[in-house]
Amino acid sequence: MALALASPPAFAAAGQAWDPPQKPAATPLPRSARFGAAVDRTAKSPAGEATPAGYETVLGVNEVLSGKHKEGAARLAAVAGRAGALADVAAYYLGLGRFLSGDAPGAAAALAGLAEAPQASFLGRDAQYLALEAASRAGDNTRALALAEAWLTEADPTLAPEAWLRAAVAANALGQRRKAADFLRHLSLAWPDAQAAQAGNALARAMCGEMGRGEASGGQEGRGPSRTSPKGGGEACYDPDTPANVLLRAEAMVEKGAPEAALKLLEGKWPFDAGQAARAEYVRGKALYRLRRFKAGAEAFARAAGADPAAPLAGWARYHEARCLWRSFEAADLDRMEALLRQVLAAPGRDDPLREVAARHLALLLVERGRFPEALAAAGQLKGLAVSPDLAAQGATLTALLRFVTGDLAGAVADLAAFPERFPEDDWADGARYWRGKALAAQGKPEEAARAYLDVLSRRPNSYYGGRAQAALAAMGRSVGPGVVASPVREGPRCPGRGEPASAPAAAALAKARLLADSGLPALAEMQLDFAARAMPDRADLAMAHIEAAEAMGRRGAVLRTAWRTFGGCLARGTAGDLQPLRQALYPRAHAGLVTAALAGSGIDPDIVSSLIRQESFFDPDVVSGAGAVGLMQLMPDTARAVGAKLGLKVDRQALFDPAVNIRLGVAFFRERVASAGSLSAALAGYNAGQNRAAVWTRGFGGLGEELFTELIPYTETRDYVRRIDANAMMYGRLYGR
């Protein structure tokens, strides 16, 4: 029986052998197995020889990657042991070629060395995974289980479901039923909508079917029941179709980004008892919320709360109903939201995590509605609960800011001084220092305020609050030069271009990457550099080499990860000169002429738009969001057509991939938003959260000024978005000069 993972399999018996997909290429494979071939067969090797072993290795790799699996494997087998620095590359692609041509035992043999010592090569982890697949296909369950358990210690999330399934199949075939059940439970709940999970659920059903429907043992909610075999021996099975596990699977689907699948699962005729039926409505409400069907979600939560108003679930349902109502623009809905949150907070039961999140949302709602004294009381309640450090910090942040807003400057100064002591690692610690300076300045204490601003500036001058502090000092007539960053806090950040001691391992890694790149394998060169930069994060030379290679491959995420890992201190505290080598990779300024032309006469800083493009698309003109937004400035086609009509342009979706068109329309749209919103911060907030929601915020607290507007934005994502664009615009100004 062959199993294609596109459709769930049927297992006749728990002990039956499981067959992988008929075609090996249908197996999920790592990125290194999916590169296209890109070398000229007539080219010379880097050394100038016609066909050295190294060049034969490159040709073999490209043959494997281009679909000539047997030919490539044969070529690589012929140079085995003579590939020199490319020995690991030859072994890996020999194994891949054999695997894809159907020779699973041969693949396992070729990959054995790399799989046993995966830390020794940039292809080691991929080899370990491929060896697992080969062992599964060859029917070597003992080997497959050992490889799966080893690989899963640091699993690639894109391949992990497949490995958990392989582990379960192997454990089941070896008679290790309880271990298999544990693997299947984890697979079912961690990746509930994956094809591998569908296959795993089918295996789990077959295992339970063979064992019989005995009494459940260990079936507490949250873990799923286990069933023991009527034959004895203590074997267990995981039944994905018990009502409790159906609810767990559905909730996991919601949390893992598959709300449609959760709704479909809950449509089944499951034998829920009354409590489980209420829980099903609760999960349905969460799925509808994720799908932005807020009215339907609120109704589902109301049904869940009404099933048993005194049950603990009812309090959480009321809270989530309130969250759904917050997306409404109707005053009656917001009044009901407030009433629900107050009901949760007034309930006699002691559920501190629930009360904590309810207090947070009540404070934010009251801020949104401009009722600052009441919001301060709610924030104080949140601050007092202090169940989780994160929400306790949010409570302290809101309390301090609202003291400032309501005129309690002494209280604000005290709270702001205490915040960094209480939450030294919190992202807002510098915010507290900065706002303490603002509060001291408002009290008429300029010297103390200046010291507070200098404290912020000396810590992270390139951050949002560092830029704000520098602007505040400039407004006070205090010029701050580069010397301010010479404080002990900044001492010695690792920056690119500074001398570092020689390193034989680093030199070897760079040489190997150059060999791969010169041989026509740039994707492998980038992988090698990524591996080396992770292994030696203190090496600036490796980090810069990887950043350059990843940028050339268009792998912006890899660029940012390496830059922050090695140069995080420099990015936070370095001078413009320090950061010049990173400027193009991290702060590109493509299409600057188009941006400047589109902004003519607006008074808007072009660096704001460059930062906006960086945030939306990182200057990739071909990117399309999940919601359908297109191109550099992530325009929705309907919005683009409406803006184009005002400019006398007829615009279709395809035109939005043209940078000139996208920037012209995007900047025109942004200019409209700035004009209608009344401030840059409100326009940026509207770009992220929608102009109608930003208009609500402007009415509620827009009169407090742009800085407080940004601080009080209730949506964390939008607040961070506005801060990030502001901070990155500052970095553009520093790195390119204004």
XYZ file of C-alpha atoms in Angstrom:
738
model
C 0.000 0.000 0.000
C 1.480 3.343 -1.023
C 0.702 6.548 0.822
C 0.630 9.909 -0.895
C 0.493 12.618 1.730
C -1.868 14.669 -0.398
C -4.670 12.539 1.043
C -4.890 10.867 4.456
C -4.081 7.155 4.412
C -6.119 4.296 5.752
C -4.323 1.810 7.979
C -5.734 -1.690 8.107
C -3.884 -2.568 11.280
C -1.611 -0.856 13.735
C 1.269 -3.213 13.062
C 1.067 -2.929 9.284
C 4.125 -1.523 7.539
C 3.710 2.063 6.389
C 4.830 2.970 2.883
C 6.100 6.470 2.015
C 4.907 8.201 -1.175
C 5.514 6.103 -4.287
C 7.696 8.799 -5.818
C 10.604 9.888 -3.585
C 10.350 13.410 -5.018
C 6.893 13.694 -3.397
C 8.565 13.528 0.009
C 9.000 16.921 1.751
C 12.675 17.825 1.302
C 14.999 20.472 2.769
C 15.877 23.657 0.913
C 19.282 22.263 -0.087
C 17.503 19.575 -2.125
C 15.381 22.078 -4.038
C 17.940 24.430 -5.607
C 17.913 24.696 -9.368
C 20.990 23.800 -11.407
C 23.046 26.787 -12.544
C 26.468 25.805 -13.817
C 27.770 25.789 -17.386
C 29.010 22.278 -18.212
C 31.617 23.743 -20.556
C 33.064 26.107 -17.963
C 36.497 25.646 -16.472
C 37.044 24.988 -12.811
C 38.326 27.849 -10.637
C 41.805 26.335 -10.898
C 41.627 26.352 -14.703
C 41.715 22.579 -15.136
C 39.215 20.936 -17.461
C 37.724 18.227 -15.221
C 39.280 18.063 -11.738
C 37.495 16.120 -9.022
C 36.120 19.364 -7.602
C 34.613 20.324 -10.929
C 33.191 16.833 -11.408
C 31.586 17.267 -7.991
C 29.944 20.509 -9.125
C 28.668 18.879 -12.307
C 27.295 15.947 -10.313
C 25.514 18.273 -7.907
C 23.899 20.155 -10.776
C 22.821 16.950 -12.460
C 21.098 15.834 -9.271
C 19.416 19.208 -8.836
C 18.289 19.349 -12.467
C 16.540 15.979 -12.260
C 19.274 13.702 -13.637
C 19.412 11.817 -10.385
C 21.102 8.593 -11.494
C 23.657 10.358 -13.697
C 24.549 12.805 -10.979
C 24.818 10.090 -8.340
C 27.070 8.022 -10.611
C 29.351 11.005 -11.252
C 29.545 11.813 -7.539
C 30.219 8.191 -6.612
C 33.159 8.226 -9.035
C 34.798 11.165 -7.237
C 33.969 10.011 -3.704
C 37.060 10.413 -1.561
C 38.680 12.866 -4.003
C 36.405 15.881 -3.612
C 38.663 17.596 -1.076
C 36.985 20.600 0.548
C 33.738 19.623 -1.159
C 33.666 16.110 0.314
C 30.549 16.857 2.367
C 28.825 18.376 -0.672
C 29.662 15.303 -2.756
C 28.423 12.911 -0.053
C 25.181 14.796 0.493
C 24.214 15.092 -3.141
C 25.289 11.516 -3.805
C 22.818 10.516 -1.090
C 20.150 12.842 -2.505
C 20.648 11.507 -6.034
C 20.332 7.933 -4.870
C 17.285 8.735 -2.746
C 15.460 10.474 -5.586
C 16.306 7.669 -8.002
C 14.757 5.115 -5.657
C 17.906 3.630 -4.114
C 17.053 4.128 -0.431
C 19.725 1.740 0.980
C 22.382 3.390 -1.191
C 21.240 6.817 -0.046
C 21.428 5.763 3.606
C 24.973 4.488 3.111
C 26.123 7.678 1.366
C 24.602 9.913 4.057
C 25.698 7.911 7.099
C 28.860 9.876 7.860
C 27.215 13.294 7.650
C 24.175 12.092 9.597
C 26.299 10.820 12.466
C 28.121 14.150 12.890
C 25.669 16.809 11.643
C 27.462 19.599 13.477
C 30.549 19.172 11.279
C 29.016 20.383 8.007
C 26.579 23.005 6.797
C 24.717 20.123 5.140
C 24.809 17.907 8.238
C 21.313 18.565 9.534
C 19.798 18.180 6.073
C 21.745 14.949 5.631
C 20.381 13.667 8.929
C 16.823 14.385 7.791
C 17.398 12.806 4.388
C 18.954 9.753 6.049
C 15.797 9.485 8.158
C 13.675 9.496 5.000
C 15.950 6.915 3.390
C 15.798 4.645 6.430
C 11.998 4.924 6.478
C 11.797 4.046 2.803
C 14.202 1.142 3.279
C 12.118 -0.207 6.167
C 14.914 0.192 8.732
C 12.665 1.314 11.577
C 15.316 1.174 14.288
C 17.554 3.506 12.306
C 14.644 5.741 11.315
C 13.520 6.167 14.923
C 17.033 6.993 16.128
C 17.560 9.549 13.358
C 14.158 11.141 13.940
C 14.767 11.562 17.661
C 18.200 13.062 16.982
C 16.984 15.440 14.272
C 13.963 16.631 16.251
C 16.178 18.149 18.956
C 16.614 21.183 16.650
C 13.911 20.634 14.072
C 13.342 22.777 11.009
C 9.676 23.740 11.487
C 8.867 23.245 7.811
C 9.971 19.593 7.931
C 9.182 18.772 11.554
C 5.664 17.358 10.944
C 7.109 14.841 8.487
C 9.780 13.781 10.983
C 7.259 13.373 13.818
C 5.178 11.169 11.529
C 8.214 9.089 10.566
C 9.127 8.711 14.236
C 5.616 7.543 15.110
C 5.490 5.056 12.239
C 8.865 3.601 13.187
C 8.030 3.384 16.892
C 4.721 1.686 16.120
C 6.382 -0.822 13.795
C 8.893 -1.616 16.559
C 6.070 -2.253 19.027
C 6.784 0.890 21.051
C 3.112 1.851 21.111
C 3.185 4.351 23.952
C 6.057 6.257 22.347
C 4.236 6.171 18.998
C 1.095 7.519 20.663
C 3.077 10.351 22.239
C 4.579 11.256 18.853
C 1.154 11.190 17.206
C -0.423 13.325 19.929
C 2.313 15.924 19.544
C 2.009 15.904 15.747
C -1.776 16.206 15.884
C -1.747 19.186 18.243
C 1.412 21.014 17.156
C 0.690 20.909 13.389
C -3.026 20.090 13.365
C -3.697 21.093 9.761
C -0.555 19.612 8.178
C -0.858 16.718 5.753
C 1.505 14.767 7.995
C -0.934 15.280 10.874
C -3.782 13.916 8.756
C -1.703 10.832 8.053
C -0.754 10.609 11.728
C -4.369 10.832 12.829
C -5.212 7.977 10.470
C -2.435 5.864 11.973
C -3.616 6.770 15.472
C -7.155 5.638 14.630
C -5.803 2.363 13.270
C -3.728 1.788 16.412
C -6.733 2.417 18.645
C -8.886 0.224 16.430
C -6.521 -2.709 16.788
C -6.287 -2.287 20.541
C -10.047 -2.031 20.916
C -12.066 0.631 22.609
C -11.035 -0.039 26.162
C -11.487 2.293 29.067
C -9.662 5.606 28.757
C -6.712 6.071 31.026
C -4.946 9.341 31.764
C -7.533 11.311 29.826
C -7.227 14.716 31.471
C -8.252 17.643 29.333
C -5.234 19.158 27.647
C -3.400 15.876 27.185
C -5.860 13.666 25.365
C -6.889 10.204 26.470
C -4.739 7.136 26.145
C -6.251 3.724 25.679
C -4.764 0.498 26.917
C -4.750 -2.696 24.933
C -7.243 -5.330 26.077
C -4.472 -7.849 25.470
C -2.423 -6.352 28.273
C 1.139 -5.103 28.034
C 0.292 -1.486 28.745
C 0.448 -0.217 25.142
C -1.321 3.109 24.676
C -2.960 4.866 21.770
C -3.939 8.429 21.016
C -7.483 8.767 19.698
C -7.836 12.068 17.799
C -11.615 11.701 17.637
C -12.571 11.765 21.303
C -14.587 14.928 22.010
C -11.829 16.331 24.226
C -9.177 15.801 21.548
C -11.385 17.220 18.803
C -11.643 20.425 20.828
C -7.897 20.479 21.425
C -7.228 19.950 17.726
C -9.661 22.699 16.738
C -8.165 25.170 19.182
C -4.670 24.278 17.976
C -5.788 24.931 14.401
C -6.915 28.400 15.412
C -3.667 29.135 17.215
C -1.567 27.781 14.324
C -3.276 29.940 11.713
C -5.831 27.523 10.258
C -9.174 28.896 11.513
C -11.100 27.645 8.460
C -9.956 24.097 9.208
C -11.064 24.525 12.837
C -14.555 25.584 11.775
C -14.785 22.635 9.390
C -13.691 20.212 12.122
C -16.290 21.590 14.546
C -19.039 21.077 11.969
C -18.767 17.325 12.586
C -21.378 15.456 14.624
C -19.295 14.963 17.747
C -20.837 13.579 20.963
C -20.057 16.659 23.059
C -21.480 16.901 26.549
C -22.879 20.253 27.701
C -19.529 21.617 28.854
C -17.787 20.498 25.682
C -20.530 22.026 23.540
C -19.921 25.365 25.259
C -16.200 24.950 24.686
C -16.876 24.252 21.003
C -18.741 27.564 20.729
C -15.808 29.274 22.439
C -13.307 27.792 19.966
C -15.655 28.656 17.095
C -15.656 32.250 18.305
C -11.837 32.324 18.319
C -11.751 30.965 14.767
C -14.253 33.567 13.572
C -12.217 36.315 15.246
C -9.117 35.167 13.365
C -11.129 35.315 10.150
C -12.144 38.900 11.016
C -15.803 37.886 11.205
C -16.161 39.856 14.414
C -19.928 40.007 14.682
C -20.290 36.246 14.223
C -17.432 35.714 16.668
C -19.112 37.869 19.317
C -22.307 35.863 18.913
C -20.429 32.577 19.350
C -18.734 33.824 22.515
C -22.071 35.034 23.869
C -23.525 31.553 23.335
C -20.522 30.008 25.105
C -20.958 32.346 28.088
C -24.719 31.778 28.197
C -24.427 27.992 28.378
C -23.287 28.190 32.007
C -22.820 31.809 33.143
C -21.104 30.762 36.375
C -18.504 28.484 34.736
C -14.861 29.648 34.426
C -15.176 29.422 30.640
C -17.955 32.036 30.715
C -15.590 34.719 32.013
C -13.115 34.075 29.203
C -15.961 34.026 26.681
C -17.138 37.446 27.880
C -13.606 38.787 27.570
C -13.263 37.490 24.011
C -16.711 38.810 23.099
C -15.466 42.198 24.259
C -12.417 41.867 21.995
C -14.703 41.176 19.030
C -16.818 44.221 19.848
C -13.727 46.431 19.953
C -13.466 46.028 16.178
C -16.819 47.742 15.790
C -17.288 51.473 15.250
C -20.749 51.511 16.832
C -21.029 53.310 20.174
C -23.481 50.682 21.459
C -20.991 47.893 20.778
C -18.223 49.749 22.583
C -20.554 50.390 25.519
C -21.267 46.659 25.679
C -17.539 45.940 25.472
C -16.919 48.171 28.464
C -19.776 46.549 30.399
C -18.456 43.044 29.670
C -14.955 43.904 30.839
C -16.248 45.505 34.013
C -18.404 42.413 34.604
C -15.321 40.196 34.304
C -13.371 42.384 36.720
C -16.236 42.467 39.231
C -16.813 38.693 39.197
C -16.306 37.039 42.598
C -14.107 34.261 41.224
C -10.340 34.732 41.391
C -8.941 34.159 37.894
C -6.016 36.554 37.859
C -4.861 35.929 34.261
C -8.400 36.687 33.058
C -8.740 39.760 35.270
C -5.344 40.956 34.082
C -6.175 40.878 30.368
C -9.606 42.360 31.051
C -8.035 45.272 32.954
C -5.609 45.848 30.081
C -8.330 45.993 27.468
C -10.536 48.191 29.633
C -7.688 50.672 30.108
C -6.976 50.733 26.367
C -10.650 51.183 25.494
C -10.963 54.088 27.908
C -7.820 55.683 26.454
C -9.282 55.277 22.973
C -12.419 57.066 24.139
C -10.431 59.873 25.740
C -11.501 59.068 29.325
C -8.049 59.377 30.835
C -8.764 59.446 34.605
C -10.854 56.275 34.312
C -8.175 54.722 32.109
C -5.599 55.530 34.793
C -7.670 53.676 37.387
C -7.951 50.635 35.113
C -4.219 50.748 34.357
C -3.528 50.875 38.083
C -5.662 47.779 38.519
C -3.656 46.036 35.803
C -0.402 47.149 37.406
C -1.555 45.782 40.750
C -2.514 42.355 39.433
C 0.979 41.714 38.009
C 0.327 38.095 37.033
C 2.680 37.979 34.046
C 5.802 40.155 33.757
C 4.805 41.297 30.271
C 1.357 42.540 31.248
C 2.675 43.934 34.521
C 5.094 46.032 32.446
C 2.224 47.179 30.226
C 0.267 48.190 33.306
C 3.220 50.146 34.643
C 3.741 51.808 31.239
C 0.128 52.904 30.922
C -0.012 54.095 34.526
C 3.080 56.274 34.145
C 1.967 57.769 30.819
C -1.550 58.470 32.057
C -0.186 60.193 35.158
C 1.694 62.449 32.745
C -1.446 63.012 30.657
C -3.627 63.813 33.672
C -1.086 66.283 35.082
C 0.305 64.193 37.954
C 3.897 64.989 37.002
C 5.405 64.017 40.352
C 3.680 60.645 40.212
C 4.790 60.205 36.606
C 8.430 60.970 37.473
C 8.365 58.449 40.322
C 6.738 55.712 38.230
C 9.034 56.356 35.282
C 12.132 56.222 37.483
C 10.985 52.915 38.963
C 10.200 51.246 35.640
C 13.785 50.475 34.467
C 14.624 49.152 37.918
C 11.626 46.835 37.942
C 11.763 45.830 34.267
C 15.399 46.285 33.170
C 15.066 44.019 30.119
C 11.763 45.403 28.887
C 11.747 47.094 25.485
C 10.192 50.185 27.046
C 12.946 50.752 29.634
C 14.468 53.483 27.453
C 10.969 54.822 26.870
C 10.565 55.258 30.609
C 13.883 57.111 30.808
C 12.878 59.378 27.936
C 9.444 60.179 29.338
C 10.971 60.842 32.737
C 12.976 63.552 30.967
C 9.742 64.902 29.458
C 8.060 64.939 32.858
C 11.046 66.675 34.486
C 11.056 69.279 31.718
C 7.336 69.862 32.294
C 8.117 70.407 35.987
C 10.589 73.143 35.055
C 13.715 71.095 35.789
C 15.745 71.399 32.556
C 19.064 70.181 33.956
C 17.567 66.996 35.334
C 15.628 66.526 32.094
C 18.810 66.904 30.035
C 20.568 64.276 32.161
C 17.647 61.892 31.578
C 17.820 62.465 27.820
C 21.594 61.951 27.834
C 21.080 58.685 29.709
C 18.820 57.436 26.909
C 21.142 58.696 24.196
C 24.212 57.061 25.713
C 22.531 53.669 25.840
C 21.002 53.246 22.392
C 21.373 56.398 20.307
C 20.103 54.666 17.164
C 16.783 53.607 18.679
C 13.421 55.350 18.523
C 13.915 56.856 21.974
C 17.549 57.686 21.270
C 16.418 59.763 18.317
C 13.683 61.406 20.375
C 16.162 62.203 23.139
C 18.590 63.787 20.696
C 15.770 65.908 19.235
C 14.709 66.976 22.738
C 18.248 68.042 23.598
C 18.526 69.955 20.340
C 15.269 71.747 21.168
C 16.851 72.758 24.476
C 19.788 74.243 22.564
C 22.172 71.478 23.596
C 24.277 70.151 20.754
C 25.180 66.506 21.089
C 28.092 65.204 19.028
C 29.422 61.681 18.492
C 31.193 61.781 21.866
C 27.951 61.076 23.695
C 28.096 57.453 22.608
C 31.439 56.889 24.336
C 29.808 55.937 27.618
C 30.632 52.651 29.392
C 27.300 51.283 28.152
C 28.505 51.528 24.563
C 32.071 50.427 25.111
C 33.350 48.136 22.408
C 30.393 47.188 20.203
C 31.381 44.796 17.435
C 31.191 46.728 14.167
C 32.049 45.682 10.611
C 35.410 46.768 9.272
C 37.225 46.792 12.597
C 40.291 44.619 12.892
C 39.966 41.180 14.424
C 42.500 38.418 15.077
C 43.196 35.792 12.446
C 41.203 32.589 12.705
C 41.999 29.380 10.857
C 38.407 28.043 11.098
C 36.993 31.330 9.790
C 39.518 31.421 6.958
C 38.644 27.842 6.004
C 34.913 28.639 6.026
C 35.433 31.688 3.803
C 37.625 29.730 1.407
C 35.037 26.983 1.077
C 32.267 29.515 0.428
C 34.380 31.182 -2.262
C 35.000 27.811 -3.870
C 31.272 27.053 -3.941
C 30.410 30.489 -5.326
C 33.148 30.381 -7.956
C 31.955 26.915 -8.968
C 28.477 28.165 -9.803
C 26.779 27.131 -6.546
C 25.992 30.478 -4.841
C 23.033 29.097 -2.881
C 25.304 26.526 -1.243
C 27.904 29.220 -0.622
C 25.264 31.231 1.246
C 24.279 28.167 3.286
C 27.926 27.527 4.169
C 28.414 31.120 5.305
C 25.188 31.071 7.316
C 26.359 27.905 9.064
C 29.796 29.381 9.797
C 28.403 32.727 10.979
C 26.080 30.942 13.408
C 28.906 28.781 14.713
C 31.244 31.785 15.152
C 28.924 34.734 15.893
C 31.792 36.932 17.089
C 33.462 36.920 13.661
C 32.659 40.106 11.761
C 34.288 38.784 8.596
C 31.990 35.760 8.456
C 28.933 37.834 9.266
C 29.661 40.374 6.529
C 30.364 37.628 3.998
C 27.058 35.976 4.827
C 25.144 39.258 4.722
C 26.551 39.971 1.263
C 25.728 36.466 0.005
C 22.231 36.432 1.498
C 21.484 39.888 0.081
C 22.503 38.669 -3.372
C 20.131 35.708 -2.971
C 17.271 37.998 -1.889
C 17.111 36.385 1.558
C 16.355 39.495 3.594
C 15.356 37.573 6.699
C 18.741 35.856 6.790
C 20.466 39.226 6.302
C 18.685 40.724 9.309
C 19.221 37.697 11.549
C 22.963 37.643 10.954
C 23.320 41.415 11.239
C 21.544 41.593 14.609
C 23.275 38.490 15.961
C 26.798 39.747 15.260
C 26.396 43.522 15.047
C 23.452 44.142 17.376
C 25.478 46.405 19.632
C 26.775 48.385 16.677
C 23.299 48.766 15.199
C 22.048 50.154 18.505
C 25.051 52.321 19.375
C 27.385 52.670 16.407
C 28.132 55.878 14.538
C 27.189 56.465 10.927
C 30.772 55.661 9.976
C 30.658 52.380 11.891
C 27.498 51.339 10.061
C 28.456 52.317 6.507
C 29.352 48.721 5.504
C 25.824 47.637 6.519
C 23.987 50.550 4.958
C 23.017 49.025 1.635
C 22.035 45.638 3.080
C 19.958 46.936 5.998
C 18.833 50.375 4.853
C 18.563 50.334 1.058
C 17.354 53.499 -0.607
C 16.236 52.150 -3.966
C 14.050 54.366 -6.160
C 14.953 57.465 -4.137
C 14.359 59.668 -7.182
C 10.845 58.322 -7.649
C 10.069 58.908 -3.969
C 11.379 62.474 -3.995
C 9.463 63.337 -7.172
C 6.213 61.899 -5.815
C 6.587 63.884 -2.563
C 7.309 67.237 -4.237
C 5.560 70.048 -2.407
C 4.245 67.858 0.420
C 6.768 68.701 3.123
C 7.012 64.996 4.009
C 10.540 63.727 4.631
C 11.495 61.236 1.877
C 13.180 59.120 4.544
C 9.747 58.432 6.049
C 8.588 56.927 2.755
C 11.836 54.958 2.355
C 11.293 53.599 5.855
C 7.662 52.822 5.019
C 8.708 50.861 1.917
C 11.366 49.062 3.931
C 8.772 48.036 6.497
C 6.118 46.996 3.986
C 8.192 45.119 1.402
C 11.907 45.634 2.083
C 12.084 47.020 -1.464
C 10.921 43.813 -3.120
C 8.648 44.979 -5.969
C 7.174 41.500 -6.469
C 5.913 40.813 -2.943
C 2.208 40.089 -2.443
C 0.719 39.876 1.057
C -1.737 37.266 2.242
C -4.459 39.906 2.027
C -3.570 40.681 -1.600
C -1.559 43.904 -1.144
C 0.936 44.329 -3.977
C 4.431 45.658 -4.482
C 6.759 48.096 -2.803
C 4.159 50.060 -0.830
C 1.763 47.108 -0.441
C -1.229 48.645 -2.163
C -4.548 46.868 -2.378
C -5.675 46.847 -6.036
C -8.992 48.565 -5.237
C -7.195 51.334 -3.357
C -4.722 51.740 -6.196
C -7.510 52.033 -8.768
C -9.280 54.686 -6.671
C -6.084 56.727 -6.255
C -5.218 56.256 -9.918
C -8.618 57.610 -10.977
C -7.905 60.836 -9.075
C -4.602 61.137 -10.932
C -6.183 60.369 -14.289
C -4.538 56.947 -14.486
C -6.153 53.634 -15.340
C -4.445 51.062 -13.145
C -4.693 47.287 -13.131
C -3.164 44.882 -10.623
C -0.229 43.942 -12.839
C 0.869 47.567 -13.089
C 1.421 47.646 -9.315
C 4.516 45.475 -9.720
C 6.166 48.376 -11.568
C 8.091 50.425 -8.958
C 7.332 53.707 -10.742
C 3.591 53.071 -10.711
C 3.522 51.626 -7.207
C 5.486 54.493 -5.682
C 3.498 57.177 -7.485
C 0.186 55.742 -6.320
C 1.455 54.747 -2.880
C 2.902 58.165 -2.127
C -0.268 59.863 -3.404
C -2.323 57.648 -1.104
C -0.003 58.376 1.831
C -0.162 62.115 1.189
C -3.959 61.889 1.321
C -3.739 60.073 4.630
C -1.396 62.676 6.139
C -3.678 65.487 5.032
C -6.848 63.859 6.362
C -5.336 62.408 9.557
C -3.746 65.690 10.567
C -0.420 64.209 11.674
C 2.284 61.915 10.406
C 1.864 59.470 13.304
C -1.877 59.167 12.693
C -1.287 58.645 8.960
C 1.212 55.852 9.647
C -1.174 54.282 12.148
C -3.905 54.380 9.519
C -1.613 52.768 6.946
C -1.263 49.794 9.289
C -4.585 49.589 11.138
C -6.926 51.310 8.700
C -7.855 54.965 8.426
C -11.217 54.556 10.188
C -9.569 53.114 13.294
C -6.868 55.793 13.222
C -9.630 58.417 13.049
C -11.129 56.982 16.254
C -7.754 57.320 17.962
C -7.319 60.854 16.675
C -10.665 61.845 18.192
C -9.835 60.161 21.488
C -6.260 61.261 22.141
C -4.931 62.987 19.026
C -5.009 66.315 20.833
C -2.200 65.196 23.131
C 0.441 65.602 20.400
C 2.215 63.155 18.085
C 4.495 61.586 20.689
C 1.709 60.738 23.105
C -0.497 59.680 20.215
C 2.114 57.066 19.275
C 2.572 55.909 22.864
C -1.168 55.479 23.451
C -2.053 53.588 20.255
C -3.984 50.622 21.715
C -2.878 48.036 19.141
C 0.610 46.781 19.979
C 1.364 45.907 16.349
C 0.410 49.369 15.133
C 2.232 51.166 17.939
C 5.436 49.239 17.177
C 4.925 49.855 13.453
C 4.811 53.628 13.892
C 7.832 53.659 16.206
C 9.813 51.436 13.849
C 9.184 53.610 10.813
C 10.113 56.722 12.754
C 13.321 55.122 14.058
C 14.306 53.760 10.664
C 13.680 57.137 9.025
C 16.103 58.589 11.557
C 18.654 55.923 10.588
C 18.213 56.769 6.911
C 18.937 60.383 7.726
C 22.070 59.506 9.659
C 23.436 56.990 7.178
C 22.763 58.989 4.016
C 22.816 62.517 5.426
C 20.056 65.067 5.111
